[in-house]
Short mmCIF file of C-alpha atoms in Angstrom, two decimals:
data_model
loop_
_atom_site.label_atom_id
_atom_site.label_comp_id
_atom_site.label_asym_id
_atom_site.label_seq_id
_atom_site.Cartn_x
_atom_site.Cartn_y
_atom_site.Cartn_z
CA UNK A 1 114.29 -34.28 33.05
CA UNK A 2 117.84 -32.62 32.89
CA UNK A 3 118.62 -29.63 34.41
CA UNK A 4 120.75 -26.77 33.33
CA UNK A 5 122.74 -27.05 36.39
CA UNK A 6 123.67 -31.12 35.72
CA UNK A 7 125.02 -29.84 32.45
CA UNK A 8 126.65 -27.44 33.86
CA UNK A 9 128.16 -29.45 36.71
CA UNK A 10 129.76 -30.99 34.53
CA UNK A 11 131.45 -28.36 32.32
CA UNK A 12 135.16 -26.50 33.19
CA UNK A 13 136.79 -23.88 31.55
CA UNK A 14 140.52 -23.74 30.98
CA UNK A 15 142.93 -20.30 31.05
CA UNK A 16 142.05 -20.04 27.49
CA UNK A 17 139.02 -20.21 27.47
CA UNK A 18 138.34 -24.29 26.43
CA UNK A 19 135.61 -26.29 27.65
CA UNK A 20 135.91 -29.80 28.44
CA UNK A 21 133.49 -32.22 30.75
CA UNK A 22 133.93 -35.02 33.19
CA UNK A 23 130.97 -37.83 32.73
CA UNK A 24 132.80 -40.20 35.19
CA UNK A 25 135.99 -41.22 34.66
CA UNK A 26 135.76 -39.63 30.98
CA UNK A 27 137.11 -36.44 29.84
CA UNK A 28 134.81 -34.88 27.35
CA UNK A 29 136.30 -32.39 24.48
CA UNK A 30 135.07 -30.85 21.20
CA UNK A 31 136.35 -31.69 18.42
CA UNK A 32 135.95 -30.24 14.30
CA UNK A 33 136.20 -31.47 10.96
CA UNK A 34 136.27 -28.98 8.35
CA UNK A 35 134.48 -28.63 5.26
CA UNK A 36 135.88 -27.49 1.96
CA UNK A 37 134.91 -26.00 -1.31
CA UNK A 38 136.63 -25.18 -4.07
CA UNK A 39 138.22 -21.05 -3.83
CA UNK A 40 139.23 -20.55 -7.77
CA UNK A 41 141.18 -23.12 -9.46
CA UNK A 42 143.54 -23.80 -7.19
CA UNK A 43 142.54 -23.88 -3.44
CA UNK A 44 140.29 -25.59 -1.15
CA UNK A 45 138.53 -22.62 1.51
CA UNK A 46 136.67 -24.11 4.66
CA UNK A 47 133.18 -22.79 4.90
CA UNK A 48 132.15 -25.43 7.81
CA UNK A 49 133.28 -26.64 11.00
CA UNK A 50 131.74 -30.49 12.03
CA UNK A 51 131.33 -30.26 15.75
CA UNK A 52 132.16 -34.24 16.97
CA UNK A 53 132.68 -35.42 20.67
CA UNK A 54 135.92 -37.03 22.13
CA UNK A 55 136.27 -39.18 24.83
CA UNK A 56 139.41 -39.42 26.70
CA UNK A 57 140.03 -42.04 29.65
CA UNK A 58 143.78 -40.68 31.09
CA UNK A 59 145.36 -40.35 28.22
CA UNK A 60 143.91 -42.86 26.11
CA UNK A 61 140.96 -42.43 23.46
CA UNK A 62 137.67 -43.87 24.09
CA UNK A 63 136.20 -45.91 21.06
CA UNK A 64 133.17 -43.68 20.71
CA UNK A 65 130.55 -46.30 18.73
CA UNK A 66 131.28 -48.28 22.42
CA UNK A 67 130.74 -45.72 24.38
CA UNK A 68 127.62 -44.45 23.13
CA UNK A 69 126.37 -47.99 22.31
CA UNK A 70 126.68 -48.29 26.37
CA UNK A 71 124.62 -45.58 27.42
CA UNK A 72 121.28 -45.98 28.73
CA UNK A 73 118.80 -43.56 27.16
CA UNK A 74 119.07 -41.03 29.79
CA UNK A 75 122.76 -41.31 29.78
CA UNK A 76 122.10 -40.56 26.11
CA UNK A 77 120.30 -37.56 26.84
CA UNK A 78 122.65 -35.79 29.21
CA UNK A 79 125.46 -36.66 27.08
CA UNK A 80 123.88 -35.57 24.61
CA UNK A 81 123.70 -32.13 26.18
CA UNK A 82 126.82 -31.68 27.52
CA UNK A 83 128.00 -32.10 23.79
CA UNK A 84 126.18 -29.53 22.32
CA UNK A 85 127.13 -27.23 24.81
CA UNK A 86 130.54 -27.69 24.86
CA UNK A 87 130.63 -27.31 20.78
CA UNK A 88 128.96 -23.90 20.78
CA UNK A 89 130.60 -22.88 23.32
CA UNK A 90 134.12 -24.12 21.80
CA UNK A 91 133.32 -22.70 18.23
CA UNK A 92 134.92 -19.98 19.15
CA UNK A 93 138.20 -21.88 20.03
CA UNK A 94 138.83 -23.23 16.52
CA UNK A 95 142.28 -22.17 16.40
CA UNK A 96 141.69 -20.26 13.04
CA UNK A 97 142.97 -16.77 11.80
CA UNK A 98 140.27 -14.31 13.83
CA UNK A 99 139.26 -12.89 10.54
CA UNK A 100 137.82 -16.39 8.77
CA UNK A 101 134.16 -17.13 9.29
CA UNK A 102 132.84 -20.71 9.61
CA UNK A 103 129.09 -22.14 9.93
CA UNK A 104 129.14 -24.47 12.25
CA UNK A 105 127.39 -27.95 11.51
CA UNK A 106 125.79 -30.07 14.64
CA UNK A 107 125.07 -33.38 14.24
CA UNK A 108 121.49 -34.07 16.01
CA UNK A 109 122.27 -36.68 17.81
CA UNK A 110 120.12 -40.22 19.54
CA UNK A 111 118.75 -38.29 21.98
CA UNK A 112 116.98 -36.23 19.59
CA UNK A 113 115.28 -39.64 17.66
CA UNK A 114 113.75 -40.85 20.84
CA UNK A 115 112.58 -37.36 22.63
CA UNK A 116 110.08 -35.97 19.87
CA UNK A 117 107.97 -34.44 22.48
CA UNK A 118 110.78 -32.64 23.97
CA UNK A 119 111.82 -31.24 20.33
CA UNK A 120 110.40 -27.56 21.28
CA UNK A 121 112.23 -27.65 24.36
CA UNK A 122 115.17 -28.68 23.12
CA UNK A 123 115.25 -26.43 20.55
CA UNK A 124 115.11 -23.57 22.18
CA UNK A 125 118.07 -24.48 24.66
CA UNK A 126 119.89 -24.36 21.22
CA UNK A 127 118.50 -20.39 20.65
CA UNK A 128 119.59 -19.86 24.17
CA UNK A 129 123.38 -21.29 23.63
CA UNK A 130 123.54 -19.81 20.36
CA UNK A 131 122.42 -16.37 21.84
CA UNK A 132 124.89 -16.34 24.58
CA UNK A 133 127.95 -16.72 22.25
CA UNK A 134 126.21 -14.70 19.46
CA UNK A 135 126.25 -16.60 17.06
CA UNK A 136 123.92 -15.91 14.28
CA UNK A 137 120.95 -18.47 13.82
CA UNK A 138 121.83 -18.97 10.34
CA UNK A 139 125.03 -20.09 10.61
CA UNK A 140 123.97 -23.07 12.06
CA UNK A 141 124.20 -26.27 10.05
CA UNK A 142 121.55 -28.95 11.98
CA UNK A 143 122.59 -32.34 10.95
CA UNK A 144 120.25 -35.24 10.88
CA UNK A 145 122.45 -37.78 9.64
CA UNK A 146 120.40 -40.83 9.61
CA UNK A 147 116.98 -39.78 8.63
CA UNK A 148 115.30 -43.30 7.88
CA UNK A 149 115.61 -43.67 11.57
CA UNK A 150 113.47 -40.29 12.37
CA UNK A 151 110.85 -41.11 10.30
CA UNK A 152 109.18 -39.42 7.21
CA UNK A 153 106.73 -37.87 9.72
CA UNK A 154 108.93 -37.28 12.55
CA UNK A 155 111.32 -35.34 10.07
CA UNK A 156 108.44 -33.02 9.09
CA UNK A 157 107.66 -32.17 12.38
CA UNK A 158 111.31 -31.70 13.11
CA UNK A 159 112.60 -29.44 10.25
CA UNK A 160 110.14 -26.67 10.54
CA UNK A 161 111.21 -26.08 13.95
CA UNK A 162 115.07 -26.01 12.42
CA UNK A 163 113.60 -23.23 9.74
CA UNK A 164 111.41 -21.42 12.23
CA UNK A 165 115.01 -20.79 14.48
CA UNK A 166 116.68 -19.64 11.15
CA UNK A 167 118.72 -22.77 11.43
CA UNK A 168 119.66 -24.91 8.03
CA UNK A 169 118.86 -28.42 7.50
CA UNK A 170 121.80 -31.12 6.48
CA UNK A 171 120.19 -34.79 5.45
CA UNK A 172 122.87 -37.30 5.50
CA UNK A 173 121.60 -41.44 4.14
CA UNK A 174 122.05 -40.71 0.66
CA UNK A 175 122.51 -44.09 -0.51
CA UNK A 176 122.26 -46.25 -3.54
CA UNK A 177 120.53 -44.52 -6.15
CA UNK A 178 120.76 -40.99 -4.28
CA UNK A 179 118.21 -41.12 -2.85
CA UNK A 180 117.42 -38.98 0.68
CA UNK A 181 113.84 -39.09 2.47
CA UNK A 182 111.85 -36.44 1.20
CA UNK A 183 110.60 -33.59 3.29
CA UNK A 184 107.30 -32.11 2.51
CA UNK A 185 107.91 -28.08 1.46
CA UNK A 186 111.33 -28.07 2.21
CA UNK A 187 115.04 -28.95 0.50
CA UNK A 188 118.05 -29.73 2.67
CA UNK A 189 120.65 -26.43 2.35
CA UNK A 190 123.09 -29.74 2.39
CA UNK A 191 122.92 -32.97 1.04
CA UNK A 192 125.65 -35.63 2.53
CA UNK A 193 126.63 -38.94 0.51
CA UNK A 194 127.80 -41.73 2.25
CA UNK A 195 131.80 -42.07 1.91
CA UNK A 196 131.69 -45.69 1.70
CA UNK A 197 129.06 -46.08 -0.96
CA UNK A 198 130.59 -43.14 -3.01
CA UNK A 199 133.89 -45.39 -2.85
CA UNK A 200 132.45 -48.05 -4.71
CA UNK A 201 130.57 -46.04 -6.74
CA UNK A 202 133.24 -43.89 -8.00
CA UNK A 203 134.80 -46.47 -9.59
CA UNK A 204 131.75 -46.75 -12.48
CA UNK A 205 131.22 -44.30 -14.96
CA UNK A 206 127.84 -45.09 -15.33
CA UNK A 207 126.88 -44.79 -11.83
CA UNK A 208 128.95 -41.37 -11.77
CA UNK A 209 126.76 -39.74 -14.17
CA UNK A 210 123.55 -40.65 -12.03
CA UNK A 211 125.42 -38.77 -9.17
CA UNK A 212 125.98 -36.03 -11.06
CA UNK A 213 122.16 -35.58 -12.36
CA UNK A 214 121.80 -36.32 -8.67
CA UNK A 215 123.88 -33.34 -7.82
CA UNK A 216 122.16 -30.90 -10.20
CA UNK A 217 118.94 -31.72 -8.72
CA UNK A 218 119.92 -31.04 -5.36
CA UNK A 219 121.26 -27.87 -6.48
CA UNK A 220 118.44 -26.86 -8.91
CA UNK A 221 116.65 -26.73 -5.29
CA UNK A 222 118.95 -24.33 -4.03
CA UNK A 223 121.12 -27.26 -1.92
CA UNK A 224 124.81 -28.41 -1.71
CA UNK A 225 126.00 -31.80 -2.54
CA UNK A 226 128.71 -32.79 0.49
CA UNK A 227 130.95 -35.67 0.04
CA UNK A 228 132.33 -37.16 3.49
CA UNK A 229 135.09 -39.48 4.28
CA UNK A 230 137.46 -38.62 1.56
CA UNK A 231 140.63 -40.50 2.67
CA UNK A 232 142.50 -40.42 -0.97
CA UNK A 233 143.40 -38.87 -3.97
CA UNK A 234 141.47 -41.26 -6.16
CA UNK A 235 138.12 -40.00 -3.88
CA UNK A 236 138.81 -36.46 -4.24
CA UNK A 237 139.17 -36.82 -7.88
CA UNK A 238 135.80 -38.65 -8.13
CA UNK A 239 134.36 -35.97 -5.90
CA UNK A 240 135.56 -33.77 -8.02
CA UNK A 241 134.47 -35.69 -11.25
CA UNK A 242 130.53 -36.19 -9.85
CA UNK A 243 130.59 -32.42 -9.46
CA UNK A 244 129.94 -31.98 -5.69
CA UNK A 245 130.09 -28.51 -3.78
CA UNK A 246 131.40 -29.42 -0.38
CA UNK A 247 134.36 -31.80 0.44
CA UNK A 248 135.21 -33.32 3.88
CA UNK A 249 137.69 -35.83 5.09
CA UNK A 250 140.97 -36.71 6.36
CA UNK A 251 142.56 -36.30 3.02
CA UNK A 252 142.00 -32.67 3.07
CA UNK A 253 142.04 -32.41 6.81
CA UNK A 254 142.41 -34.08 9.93
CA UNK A 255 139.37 -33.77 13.14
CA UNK A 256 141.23 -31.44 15.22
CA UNK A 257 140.58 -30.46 18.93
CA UNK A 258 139.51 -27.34 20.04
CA UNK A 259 142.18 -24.73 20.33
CA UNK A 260 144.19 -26.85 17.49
CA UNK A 261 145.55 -24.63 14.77
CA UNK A 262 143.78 -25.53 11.61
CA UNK A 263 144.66 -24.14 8.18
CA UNK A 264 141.12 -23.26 6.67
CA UNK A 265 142.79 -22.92 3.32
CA UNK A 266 144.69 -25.30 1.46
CA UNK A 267 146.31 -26.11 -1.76
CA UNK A 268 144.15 -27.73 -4.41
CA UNK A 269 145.90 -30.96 -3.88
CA UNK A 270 147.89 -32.85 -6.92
CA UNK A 271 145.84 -35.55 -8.99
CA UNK A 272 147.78 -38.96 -8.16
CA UNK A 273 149.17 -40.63 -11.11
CA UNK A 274 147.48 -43.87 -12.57
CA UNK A 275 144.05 -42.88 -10.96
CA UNK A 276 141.85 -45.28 -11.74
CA UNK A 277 139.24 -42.88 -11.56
CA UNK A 278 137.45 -42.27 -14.63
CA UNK A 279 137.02 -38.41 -15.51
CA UNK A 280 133.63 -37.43 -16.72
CA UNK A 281 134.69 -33.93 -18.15
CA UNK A 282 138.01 -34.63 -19.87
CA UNK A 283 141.53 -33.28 -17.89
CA UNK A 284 141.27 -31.18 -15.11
CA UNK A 285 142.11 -27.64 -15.23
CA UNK A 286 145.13 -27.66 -12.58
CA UNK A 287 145.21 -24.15 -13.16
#
C-alpha cells in the first residue's frame, strides 16, 4: 500500500511554484503536449494539455520506455502516483496567458491495468487532487490509451467510475479498420488514432474515406476524433482531409515543461507544395 506521505516525500516545490520529484537518482518533472482544433479558417486554438512524465539523470534525459520497462510493479505504482500528482498540481504552471482555459488530459497509466481492485481508491485520490487545486471534474480528460490491454470487462467497470467523478473518457488503439473496444452504454468524449497507422493510411484514398465515415460515427455519438503524432505537413493535411476535430503533435507543437511558455494559438500552418496527400474535398480554403 502507498501512503500519502511516500508521495509526498518525494515531491518539492520551487520559488515559482513548480513541482518536481526525486525517485533515486532521477529528477521527476511534468511535462504537456497540447491539443489543437481548428479556431475559424485560419488558426489552430489549444483546448487540451497532455500531462507526460520526464525523467532527468543530471542533466541528461532518461529514455522513458527503459525506465518504466525497469520498474517492478510497485515501483510502477508509486511512480505512478507521484506523476499524477505532480501534473495536477503543475497544470497550473503551463506557462500560458492567465486568461486561456485548457482541459487537462491524464494518461491512466500501468499501474491502473494491474490494480482493478484498488480502482475506487484510486479514484478518489484523483477527486481529492483535483479538489485541492480546483479544478473542475469535467475538465478532466482520463486517458486509457491501450484499452485491449484492460479488457472489455475491466473497461466497463472502469469508465463508470470516470463518469460517476464527472471525468471524460479518451480511448486511444484505434487501429486498422477504426476500430476501438466498445464500451457498454457509453461513447468516448475522445477518440485517439494511432499516428503511425494514420501515416500509412493517409497515403490511400480509399482507406481515407473509411476514416472519415469513421469520424462521423464517432461524432454522431457526441465524440471527437484526435489525431496524434503529427510530425509533417503531409500528416496535417491528411488530418485535415479525414476530417478529424483534434490535432496533436510536434508539427504544431513541441512537449514543453512546466513553466515553459507555450503559444496556445497558432497560425493555420501553410500546405507544403507537392503533397502527396490526396484531398478528399477539393482545395482547401486557406482563407
Amino acid at each position: 500500500m502507498i501512503s500519502d506521505s511516500q508521495v509526498d516525500a518525494a515531491i518539492s516545490m520551487d520559488e515559482i511554484g513548480i513541482e518536481t520529484a526525486i525517485y533515486g537518482d532521477l529528477r521527476l518533472r511534468s511535462a504537456f503536449s497540447l491539443i489543437f482544433e481548428r479556431e475559424g479558417g485560419n488558426a489552430l486554438a489549444a483546448v487540451a494539455a497532455e500531462s507526460m512524465l520526464v525523467a532527468t539523470r543530471g542533466a541528461l534525459l532518461v529514455d522513458m520506455d527503459a525506465f518504466h520497462a525497469a520498474l517492478q510493479p510497485a515501483e510502477r505504482r508509486l511512480v505512478d502516483r507521484i506523476a499524477t500528482t505532480l501534473h495536477i498540481r503543475n497544470h497550473g504552471q503551463l506557462g500560458i496567458d492567465e486568461h486561456v482555459r485548457l482541459d487537462h488530459m491524464l494518461t491512466l497509466g500501468p499501474s491502473w491495468r494491474h490494480s482493478e481492485p484498488g480502482w475506487p481508491a484510486m479514484m478518489r485520490r484523483l477527486s481529492d487532487l483535483l479538489g485541492a487545486t480546483e479544478f473542475a471534474p469535467e475538465r478532466l480528460i482520463c486517458s486509457v490509451p491501450d484499452p485491449e490491454r484492460f479488457g472489455r470487462d475491466g473497461l466497463r467497470r472502469l469508465v463508470p467510475m470516470i463518469e460517476r467523478m464527472g471525468h471524460r473518457l479518451c480511448l486511444g488503439g484505434a487501429g486498422e479498420g477504426g476500430r476501438y473496444p466498445e464500451v457498454s452504454g457509453s461513447a468516448p468524449r475522445v477518440v485517439r488514432i494511432d499516428g503511425a497507422w494514420f501515416r500509412n493510411m493517409a497515403e490511400s484514398a480509399t482507406a481515407l474515406r473509411l476514416f472519415t465515415e469513421f469520424g462521423e460515427a464517432v461524432r454522431q455519438n457526441g465524440g471527437y476524433l484526435l489525431v496524434d503524432h503529427i510530425g509533417t505537413p503531409d500528416q496535417f493535411v491528411a488530418a485535415l482531409d479525414a476530417g478529424a476535430d483534434l490535432f496533436q503533435g510536434d508539427f504544431l507543437s513541441r512537449p514543453a515543461l512546466a513553466g515553459t511558455a507555450i503559444e496556445t494559438t497558432i497560425a493555420m500552418p501553410a500546405w507544403p507544395e507537392g503533397s502527396n496527400v490526396v484531398s478528399l474535398f477539393g482545395s482547401h480554403d486557406r482563407s
